[in-house]
Short mmCIF file of C-alpha atoms and ligand atoms in Angstrom, two decimals:
data_model
loop_
_atom_site.label_atom_id
_atom_site.label_comp_id
_atom_site.label_asym_id
_atom_site.label_seq_id
_atom_site.Cartn_x
_atom_site.Cartn_y
_atom_site.Cartn_z
CA MET A 1 -0.94 15.60 2.09
CA LYS A 2 -2.86 14.12 4.94
CA GLY A 3 -1.72 15.04 8.61
CA THR A 4 0.81 17.39 7.83
CA LYS A 5 0.85 19.06 11.12
CA PRO A 6 3.82 18.21 13.09
CA LEU A 7 3.23 16.94 16.52
CA LYS A 8 5.67 17.60 19.27
CA GLN A 9 6.83 14.93 21.52
CA LEU A 10 4.30 12.69 20.09
CA LYS A 11 3.89 9.52 22.18
CA LEU A 12 2.49 6.15 20.99
CA SER A 13 -1.05 5.93 22.69
CA VAL A 14 -1.95 2.67 23.40
CA PRO A 15 -4.95 2.15 25.26
CA ALA A 16 -4.86 0.87 29.04
CA GLU A 17 -7.93 -0.90 29.01
CA LYS A 18 -8.28 -4.33 27.64
CA THR A 19 -10.21 -4.64 24.07
CA PRO A 20 -11.70 -7.77 22.79
CA ILE A 21 -8.49 -8.89 20.88
CA THR A 22 -7.17 -9.88 24.49
CA ASP A 23 -9.47 -12.59 24.75
CA PHE A 24 -7.28 -14.59 22.66
CA LEU A 25 -4.24 -13.91 24.28
CA THR A 26 -3.02 -15.92 27.10
CA ALA A 27 -2.32 -14.48 30.47
CA SER A 28 1.04 -13.52 29.44
CA GLY A 29 -0.11 -11.33 26.84
CA THR A 30 0.86 -13.79 24.03
CA PHE A 31 -1.17 -15.31 21.35
CA GLN A 32 0.25 -18.36 19.93
CA ASP A 33 -1.23 -19.80 16.56
CA GLY A 34 0.64 -22.77 15.26
CA ASP A 35 4.29 -21.59 14.65
CA LEU A 36 3.46 -18.16 15.16
CA LEU A 37 3.76 -16.14 18.24
CA LEU A 38 2.21 -12.38 18.47
CA ASN A 39 2.73 -10.09 21.53
CA GLN A 40 4.20 -6.85 22.68
CA LYS A 41 7.79 -8.08 21.79
CA GLY A 42 6.58 -8.62 18.15
CA LEU A 43 5.61 -11.33 15.59
CA ARG A 44 7.74 -14.35 15.72
CA LEU A 45 7.44 -17.22 13.38
CA ILE A 46 8.98 -19.98 15.32
CA SER A 47 9.56 -22.64 12.70
CA GLU A 48 10.07 -20.17 9.75
CA GLU A 49 12.13 -17.57 11.28
CA LYS A 50 14.98 -17.78 8.58
CA GLU A 51 12.55 -18.09 5.60
CA THR A 52 10.11 -15.29 6.74
CA ARG A 53 12.58 -12.36 7.40
CA SER A 54 12.81 -9.93 4.31
CA SER A 55 16.16 -9.09 2.72
CA ASP A 56 16.09 -5.73 4.12
CA ALA A 57 15.10 -7.07 7.49
CA LYS A 58 17.93 -9.42 7.40
CA GLU A 59 20.56 -6.48 7.09
CA LEU A 60 19.08 -5.32 10.45
CA ASP A 61 21.75 -6.19 12.81
CA PHE A 62 19.59 -5.18 15.84
CA GLN A 63 16.39 -6.12 17.28
CA ILE A 64 13.58 -3.46 17.12
CA SER A 65 11.68 -2.81 20.03
CA LEU A 66 8.79 -0.29 20.41
CA GLU A 67 10.53 1.46 23.24
CA ASP A 68 13.56 2.03 21.15
CA LEU A 69 11.79 4.34 18.43
CA GLU A 70 11.26 7.95 19.21
CA THR A 71 8.51 9.61 17.12
CA ILE A 72 9.58 12.64 15.05
CA LYS A 73 6.32 13.52 13.44
CA VAL A 74 2.96 12.25 11.89
CA ILE A 75 3.58 11.56 8.22
CA GLY A 76 -0.10 10.80 7.37
CA LYS A 77 -3.41 9.55 8.49
CA GLY A 78 -5.47 6.87 6.73
CA SER A 79 -8.85 5.47 7.31
CA GLY A 80 -7.31 2.91 9.84
CA GLY A 81 -4.83 4.70 11.83
CA VAL A 82 -1.65 6.87 11.83
CA VAL A 83 1.56 6.82 10.10
CA GLN A 84 4.36 8.31 11.98
CA LEU A 85 8.10 8.90 11.13
CA VAL A 86 10.24 7.51 13.93
CA ARG A 87 13.82 6.94 14.65
CA HIS A 88 15.78 4.22 16.26
CA LYS A 89 17.11 5.71 19.28
CA TRP A 90 20.53 3.87 19.27
CA VAL A 91 21.30 3.44 15.73
CA GLY A 92 19.50 6.56 14.37
CA ARG A 93 17.93 4.67 11.62
CA LEU A 94 14.39 6.03 10.24
CA PHE A 95 11.28 4.05 9.84
CA ALA A 96 7.64 4.69 9.19
CA LEU A 97 5.35 3.46 12.14
CA LYS A 98 1.98 2.50 11.18
CA VAL A 99 -0.50 2.20 14.11
CA ILE A 100 -3.68 0.50 13.97
CA GLN A 101 -6.33 0.46 16.47
CA MET A 102 -7.70 -3.09 16.36
CA ASN A 103 -11.25 -3.93 17.69
CA ILE A 104 -11.45 -7.49 16.34
CA GLN A 105 -13.70 -10.30 17.19
CA GLU A 106 -12.58 -13.84 17.97
CA ASP A 107 -13.17 -15.14 14.28
CA ALA A 108 -11.26 -12.58 12.67
CA ARG A 109 -8.02 -13.22 14.47
CA LYS A 110 -6.64 -15.97 12.32
CA GLN A 111 -6.97 -14.01 9.27
CA ILE A 112 -5.23 -10.95 10.65
CA VAL A 113 -2.58 -13.11 11.97
CA GLN A 114 -2.31 -14.80 8.60
CA GLU A 115 -2.06 -11.28 6.83
CA LEU A 116 0.69 -10.05 9.28
CA LYS A 117 2.62 -13.27 8.48
CA ILE A 118 2.71 -12.68 4.85
CA ASN A 119 3.18 -9.00 5.27
CA GLN A 120 6.41 -9.66 7.01
CA ALA A 121 7.62 -12.50 4.93
CA LEU A 122 7.38 -10.38 1.55
CA GLN A 123 10.69 -9.93 0.14
CA CYS A 124 11.16 -7.91 -3.12
CA PRO A 125 12.75 -4.68 -3.87
CA HIS A 126 9.25 -3.32 -4.84
CA ILE A 127 7.37 -3.99 -1.80
CA VAL A 128 7.68 -1.91 1.17
CA VAL A 129 9.54 -3.92 3.97
CA CYS A 130 7.68 -4.55 7.27
CA HIS A 131 10.33 -4.99 9.44
CA HIS A 132 8.50 -6.12 12.66
CA SER A 133 4.73 -5.99 13.81
CA PHE A 134 3.93 -5.78 17.39
CA TYR A 135 0.59 -6.11 19.19
CA HIS A 136 0.04 -4.53 22.50
CA ASN A 137 -3.41 -3.54 24.02
CA GLY A 138 -5.57 -3.77 20.98
CA VAL A 139 -3.24 -2.01 18.91
CA ILE A 140 -1.08 -3.15 16.06
CA SER A 141 2.06 -1.46 15.10
CA LEU A 142 3.91 -2.00 11.91
CA VAL A 143 7.54 -0.79 11.47
CA LEU A 144 7.79 -0.29 7.96
CA GLU A 145 10.61 0.93 5.48
CA TYR A 146 10.47 4.78 5.37
CA MET A 147 9.73 6.16 1.94
CA ASP A 148 11.09 9.65 2.10
CA ARG A 149 9.22 11.09 -0.70
CA GLY A 150 5.78 9.91 0.33
CA SER A 151 2.99 8.61 -1.97
CA LEU A 152 2.22 8.82 -5.63
CA ALA A 153 -0.80 10.76 -4.45
CA ASP A 154 1.48 13.33 -2.86
CA VAL A 155 3.35 13.54 -6.21
CA ILE A 156 0.23 14.18 -8.12
CA LYS A 157 -0.95 16.81 -5.88
CA GLN A 158 1.99 18.83 -6.57
CA VAL A 159 2.83 17.90 -10.25
CA LYS A 160 -0.75 17.40 -11.24
CA THR A 161 0.30 15.15 -14.42
CA ILE A 162 3.08 12.60 -14.91
CA LEU A 163 4.82 12.45 -18.39
CA GLU A 164 4.62 9.30 -20.15
CA PRO A 165 8.40 8.28 -19.63
CA TYR A 166 8.49 8.75 -16.04
CA LEU A 167 5.05 6.86 -15.90
CA ALA A 168 6.60 4.02 -17.60
CA VAL A 169 9.35 3.65 -15.02
CA VAL A 170 6.58 3.97 -12.28
CA CYS A 171 4.79 1.34 -13.97
CA LYS A 172 7.44 -1.16 -14.58
CA GLN A 173 8.32 -1.00 -10.59
CA VAL A 174 4.89 -1.43 -9.56
CA LEU A 175 4.42 -4.27 -12.11
CA GLN A 176 7.64 -5.96 -10.58
CA GLY A 177 6.04 -5.74 -7.32
CA LEU A 178 2.83 -7.17 -8.63
CA VAL A 179 4.44 -9.95 -10.44
CA TYR A 180 6.05 -10.80 -7.26
CA LEU A 181 2.76 -10.78 -5.19
CA HIS A 182 0.89 -12.52 -7.94
CA ASN A 183 3.24 -15.22 -9.32
CA GLU A 184 5.59 -15.84 -6.41
CA ARG A 185 3.46 -15.30 -3.36
CA HIS A 186 0.17 -16.20 -5.05
CA VAL A 187 -1.65 -13.24 -3.17
CA ILE A 188 -3.72 -10.46 -4.51
CA HIS A 189 -2.93 -6.94 -3.13
CA ARG A 190 -6.63 -5.72 -3.18
CA ASP A 191 -5.93 -2.11 -2.61
CA ILE A 192 -3.79 -0.65 -5.43
CA LYS A 193 -4.17 3.12 -5.36
CA PRO A 194 -2.06 6.12 -5.37
CA SER A 195 -1.57 6.31 -1.42
CA ASN A 196 -0.24 2.81 -1.52
CA LEU A 197 2.23 3.43 -4.13
CA LEU A 198 5.29 4.87 -2.07
CA VAL A 199 8.46 6.84 -3.67
CA ASN A 200 11.96 7.52 -2.11
CA HIS A 201 14.56 9.93 -3.09
CA LYS A 202 16.46 7.17 -5.23
CA GLY A 203 13.51 7.21 -7.48
CA GLU A 204 12.56 3.60 -6.29
CA VAL A 205 8.56 3.04 -6.49
CA LYS A 206 7.28 0.33 -4.03
CA ILE A 207 3.87 -1.12 -3.02
CA THR A 208 2.53 -0.88 0.42
CA ASP A 209 -0.28 -1.93 2.81
CA PHE A 210 -0.77 -5.33 1.65
CA GLY A 211 -3.25 -7.13 3.88
CA VAL A 212 -4.09 -3.92 5.65
CA SER A 213 -7.36 -3.58 3.97
CA VAL A 214 -8.43 -7.11 5.52
CA MET A 215 -7.02 -6.13 8.99
CA LEU A 216 -9.20 -3.07 8.87
CA ALA A 217 -12.17 -4.80 7.76
CA SER A 218 -11.72 -7.19 10.53
CA SER A 219 -11.07 -4.73 13.33
CA ILE A 220 -14.54 -3.24 12.49
CA GLY A 221 -16.12 -6.65 12.89
CA GLN A 222 -17.13 -7.12 9.27
CA ARG A 223 -14.53 -9.05 7.16
CA ASP A 224 -16.46 -8.69 4.14
CA THR A 225 -16.25 -4.89 4.37
CA PHE A 226 -13.80 -2.90 2.48
CA VAL A 227 -12.22 -0.16 4.59
CA GLY A 228 -10.87 2.71 2.23
CA THR A 229 -11.72 4.21 -1.19
CA TYR A 230 -13.60 2.12 -3.70
CA ASN A 231 -12.43 4.56 -6.50
CA TYR A 232 -10.02 2.05 -7.71
CA MET A 233 -11.92 -0.89 -7.59
CA SER A 234 -12.63 -3.45 -10.50
CA PRO A 235 -16.39 -3.89 -11.65
CA GLU A 236 -16.11 -7.62 -10.35
CA ARG A 237 -15.11 -6.61 -6.99
CA ILE A 238 -17.18 -3.65 -6.27
CA THR A 239 -20.21 -5.82 -6.91
CA GLY A 240 -19.16 -8.39 -4.93
CA SER A 241 -18.34 -11.19 -7.35
CA THR A 242 -15.25 -13.36 -7.03
CA TYR A 243 -12.22 -11.61 -8.25
CA ASP A 244 -8.58 -12.64 -8.82
CA TYR A 245 -5.30 -11.09 -9.47
CA SER A 246 -6.70 -9.26 -12.49
CA SER A 247 -8.56 -7.05 -10.02
CA ASP A 248 -5.13 -5.50 -9.07
CA ILE A 249 -4.45 -4.82 -12.57
CA TRP A 250 -7.58 -2.79 -13.23
CA SER A 251 -6.84 -0.64 -10.26
CA LEU A 252 -3.28 -0.26 -11.65
CA GLY A 253 -4.70 1.08 -15.06
CA MET A 254 -6.98 3.36 -12.99
CA VAL A 255 -4.11 4.84 -11.19
CA VAL A 256 -1.81 5.20 -14.11
CA LEU A 257 -4.39 7.02 -16.28
CA GLU A 258 -5.38 9.24 -13.30
CA CYS A 259 -1.48 10.28 -13.15
CA ALA A 260 -1.43 10.78 -16.97
CA ILE A 261 -4.62 12.86 -17.15
CA GLY A 262 -4.45 14.68 -13.69
CA ARG A 263 -8.11 13.51 -12.42
CA PHE A 264 -10.07 10.56 -11.52
CA PRO A 265 -10.76 8.82 -14.84
CA TYR A 266 -14.46 8.64 -14.68
CA LYS A 267 -15.94 11.77 -15.80
CA GLN A 268 -17.32 13.80 -12.94
CA SER A 269 -19.31 17.15 -13.46
CA GLU A 270 -17.11 20.30 -13.00
CA GLU A 271 -18.46 21.25 -9.76
CA GLN A 272 -18.58 17.84 -8.48
CA GLN A 273 -15.80 17.05 -5.88
CA GLY A 274 -15.63 13.11 -5.40
CA TRP A 275 -18.68 11.04 -5.44
CA PRO A 276 -21.85 11.81 -3.90
CA ASN A 277 -22.14 8.17 -2.63
CA PHE A 278 -20.94 4.88 -2.99
CA TYR A 279 -23.92 3.71 -5.13
CA GLU A 280 -23.19 6.25 -7.81
CA LEU A 281 -19.73 5.36 -8.12
CA LEU A 282 -20.61 1.53 -8.23
CA GLU A 283 -23.35 2.37 -10.94
CA THR A 284 -20.61 4.22 -13.16
CA ILE A 285 -17.84 1.37 -12.57
CA VAL A 286 -20.68 -1.29 -13.47
CA VAL A 287 -22.75 0.42 -16.23
CA LYS A 288 -20.36 2.92 -17.90
CA SER A 289 -17.96 1.97 -20.47
CA PRO A 290 -14.44 1.76 -19.06
CA PRO A 291 -12.21 4.76 -19.16
CA SER A 292 -9.21 5.02 -21.60
CA ALA A 293 -6.61 7.11 -22.52
CA PRO A 294 -7.44 9.94 -25.13
CA PRO A 295 -5.66 8.91 -28.37
CA ASP A 296 -4.97 12.61 -29.35
CA GLN A 297 -3.13 13.34 -26.17
CA PHE A 298 -1.04 10.21 -25.74
CA SER A 299 1.11 7.48 -27.55
CA PRO A 300 -0.49 4.51 -29.03
CA GLU A 301 1.60 2.35 -26.64
CA PHE A 302 0.32 4.30 -23.62
CA CYS A 303 -3.30 3.84 -24.73
CA SER A 304 -2.84 0.43 -25.58
CA PHE A 305 -1.38 -0.08 -22.17
CA ILE A 306 -4.22 1.26 -20.23
CA SER A 307 -6.62 -0.63 -22.29
CA ALA A 308 -4.91 -3.85 -21.68
CA CYS A 309 -5.46 -2.89 -17.88
CA ILE A 310 -9.06 -1.42 -17.70
CA GLN A 311 -11.20 -3.96 -19.10
CA LYS A 312 -14.54 -4.70 -17.58
CA ASP A 313 -14.25 -8.58 -18.15
CA PRO A 314 -11.36 -9.85 -16.02
CA ARG A 315 -10.22 -12.38 -18.47
CA ASP A 316 -9.66 -9.60 -21.04
CA ARG A 317 -6.86 -7.86 -18.96
CA MET A 318 -3.34 -8.83 -19.44
CA SER A 319 -1.40 -10.30 -16.43
CA SER A 320 1.19 -8.50 -14.59
CA LEU A 321 3.90 -10.40 -16.06
CA ASP A 322 2.77 -9.70 -19.66
CA LEU A 323 2.29 -6.27 -18.97
CA LEU A 324 5.98 -6.00 -17.94
CA ASN A 325 6.67 -6.77 -21.51
CA HIS A 326 4.15 -4.37 -23.06
CA PRO A 327 5.62 -1.99 -25.76
CA PHE A 328 4.75 1.15 -23.57
CA ILE A 329 7.17 -0.25 -20.69
CA LYS A 330 9.79 -1.40 -23.44
CA LYS A 331 9.72 1.97 -25.26
CA PHE A 332 11.29 3.74 -22.13
CA GLU A 333 13.72 0.82 -20.87
CA ASN A 334 17.24 1.69 -21.32
CA LYS A 335 16.43 5.14 -21.85
CA ASP A 336 18.16 6.41 -18.71
CA ILE A 337 14.87 8.06 -17.31
CA HIS A 338 15.43 8.62 -13.52
CA LEU A 339 12.56 8.90 -11.62
CA ALA A 340 14.88 10.69 -9.01
CA ILE A 341 14.80 13.76 -11.08
CA LEU A 342 11.09 13.99 -10.84
CA VAL A 343 10.91 13.63 -7.07
CA ASP A 344 13.87 15.76 -6.55
CA SER A 345 12.02 18.54 -8.37
CA LEU A 346 9.09 18.26 -6.19
CA GLU A 347 8.62 20.83 -3.35
CA VAL A 348 9.34 18.39 -0.74
CA PRO A 349 6.30 18.02 1.71
CA VAL A 350 7.13 19.64 5.04
CA ASN A 351 7.06 16.28 6.59
CA PHE A 352 9.52 14.67 4.64
CA PRO A 353 13.23 15.56 5.41
CA ARG A 354 15.66 15.63 2.49
P1 ATP B 1 -6.34 4.65 3.50
O1 ATP B 1 -6.09 4.39 5.08
O2 ATP B 1 -7.58 5.02 3.61
O3 ATP B 1 -6.01 3.24 2.68
P2 ATP B 1 -3.82 5.91 3.02
O4 ATP B 1 -3.13 4.71 2.29
O5 ATP B 1 -3.63 7.28 2.77
O6 ATP B 1 -5.32 5.69 3.26
P3 ATP B 1 -2.19 5.09 5.26
O7 ATP B 1 -1.93 3.80 4.47
O8 ATP B 1 -2.37 5.22 6.58
O9 ATP B 1 -3.42 5.77 4.62
O10 ATP B 1 -1.07 6.25 5.09
C1 ATP B 1 -1.17 7.62 5.31
C2 ATP B 1 -0.01 8.32 4.54
O11 ATP B 1 1.27 7.74 5.11
C3 ATP B 1 0.29 7.85 2.91
O12 ATP B 1 -0.62 8.49 2.23
C4 ATP B 1 1.68 8.17 2.65
O13 ATP B 1 1.63 9.39 2.52
C5 ATP B 1 2.46 7.99 4.24
N1 ATP B 1 2.90 6.77 4.34
C6 ATP B 1 2.57 5.49 4.59
N2 ATP B 1 3.41 4.42 4.77
C7 ATP B 1 4.58 5.28 4.55
C8 ATP B 1 5.90 4.78 4.51
N3 ATP B 1 6.34 3.48 4.71
N4 ATP B 1 6.98 5.65 4.41
C9 ATP B 1 6.61 7.11 4.08
N5 ATP B 1 5.27 7.47 4.18
C10 ATP B 1 4.27 6.45 4.43
MG1 MG B 2 -2.15 3.22 2.84
#
């Protein structure tokens, strides 16, 4: 669990100085790009207001402003910023506030705004809701739905491995999120990994951080650079070739296999902790045969599911929609398997109140 140390009276720190992003703001501190307004008060889609609020966001009968959010503690830290648990002072509702320090160049702004726009418009029970996004003094703050059992990375740190029936339930929900992204929104997530799959006490699993990798890359001024871990990246993507939705499927397969066997699927030497460098990982992913589930330890359905995802040739991978009907998912459907039982049996990380 990253960043477990609770901080007292933590305040949102926003730099007072102007950063390059202010270059594209008007004197009033507002950036307008077509139908979109971004400023300290948040992201507003002028012409598409109705259409772009998520279903969860529509239920909010109050307007969120940053001043109304009080920080309870830091939940975690990623490569691009800090995630805090915050409470709305007047209504008491909890949110996760993700704060990303931006340092973007003029030519990257359109892409960031585009990602923010899509992010706030996503409406699916298996995608973490982005209620609002704010820009202030070079900092982008995303007000997100709070997932009170943390990420799948937190879960596997505690339980080491997840049994097939639970994995099927996790997979089904992630696939429902991916079907929505791929088939309805026509977008690739690009950063499916254990820390971006979040869980709550109801046993719901949701995908988060859509578009954030793009924002982070833009913020370091290199839009084609990926920020984060390359571990779950498909061969075509890590080599810089063109990639499509099936790249997310490779990543999903790697995540699921890791949850099942309790370690990163490519074999590493006993004493090795992580990868010594990017090129070694790249070579492994590109040259070695793809990892698979050991048939003596797992069901034929599970092995087949993994092999339907982890194929070096993207054309050999199944689509998210077809995977939803895979025998592995079907096998445990209607079996009354509640993920809530799994997450409730966990020792709750200090940062996640029950
Ligand atoms: P990276 O930045 O390298 O992609 P990451 O995904 O772990 O890594 P963040 O996205 O900043 O980094 O998230 C940090 C941690 O905060 C996550 O691992 C997760 O435990 C927690 N977290 C993020 N979003 C939420 C949320 N909406 N609700 C609850 N916890 C969250
Ligand atoms: Mg993340």
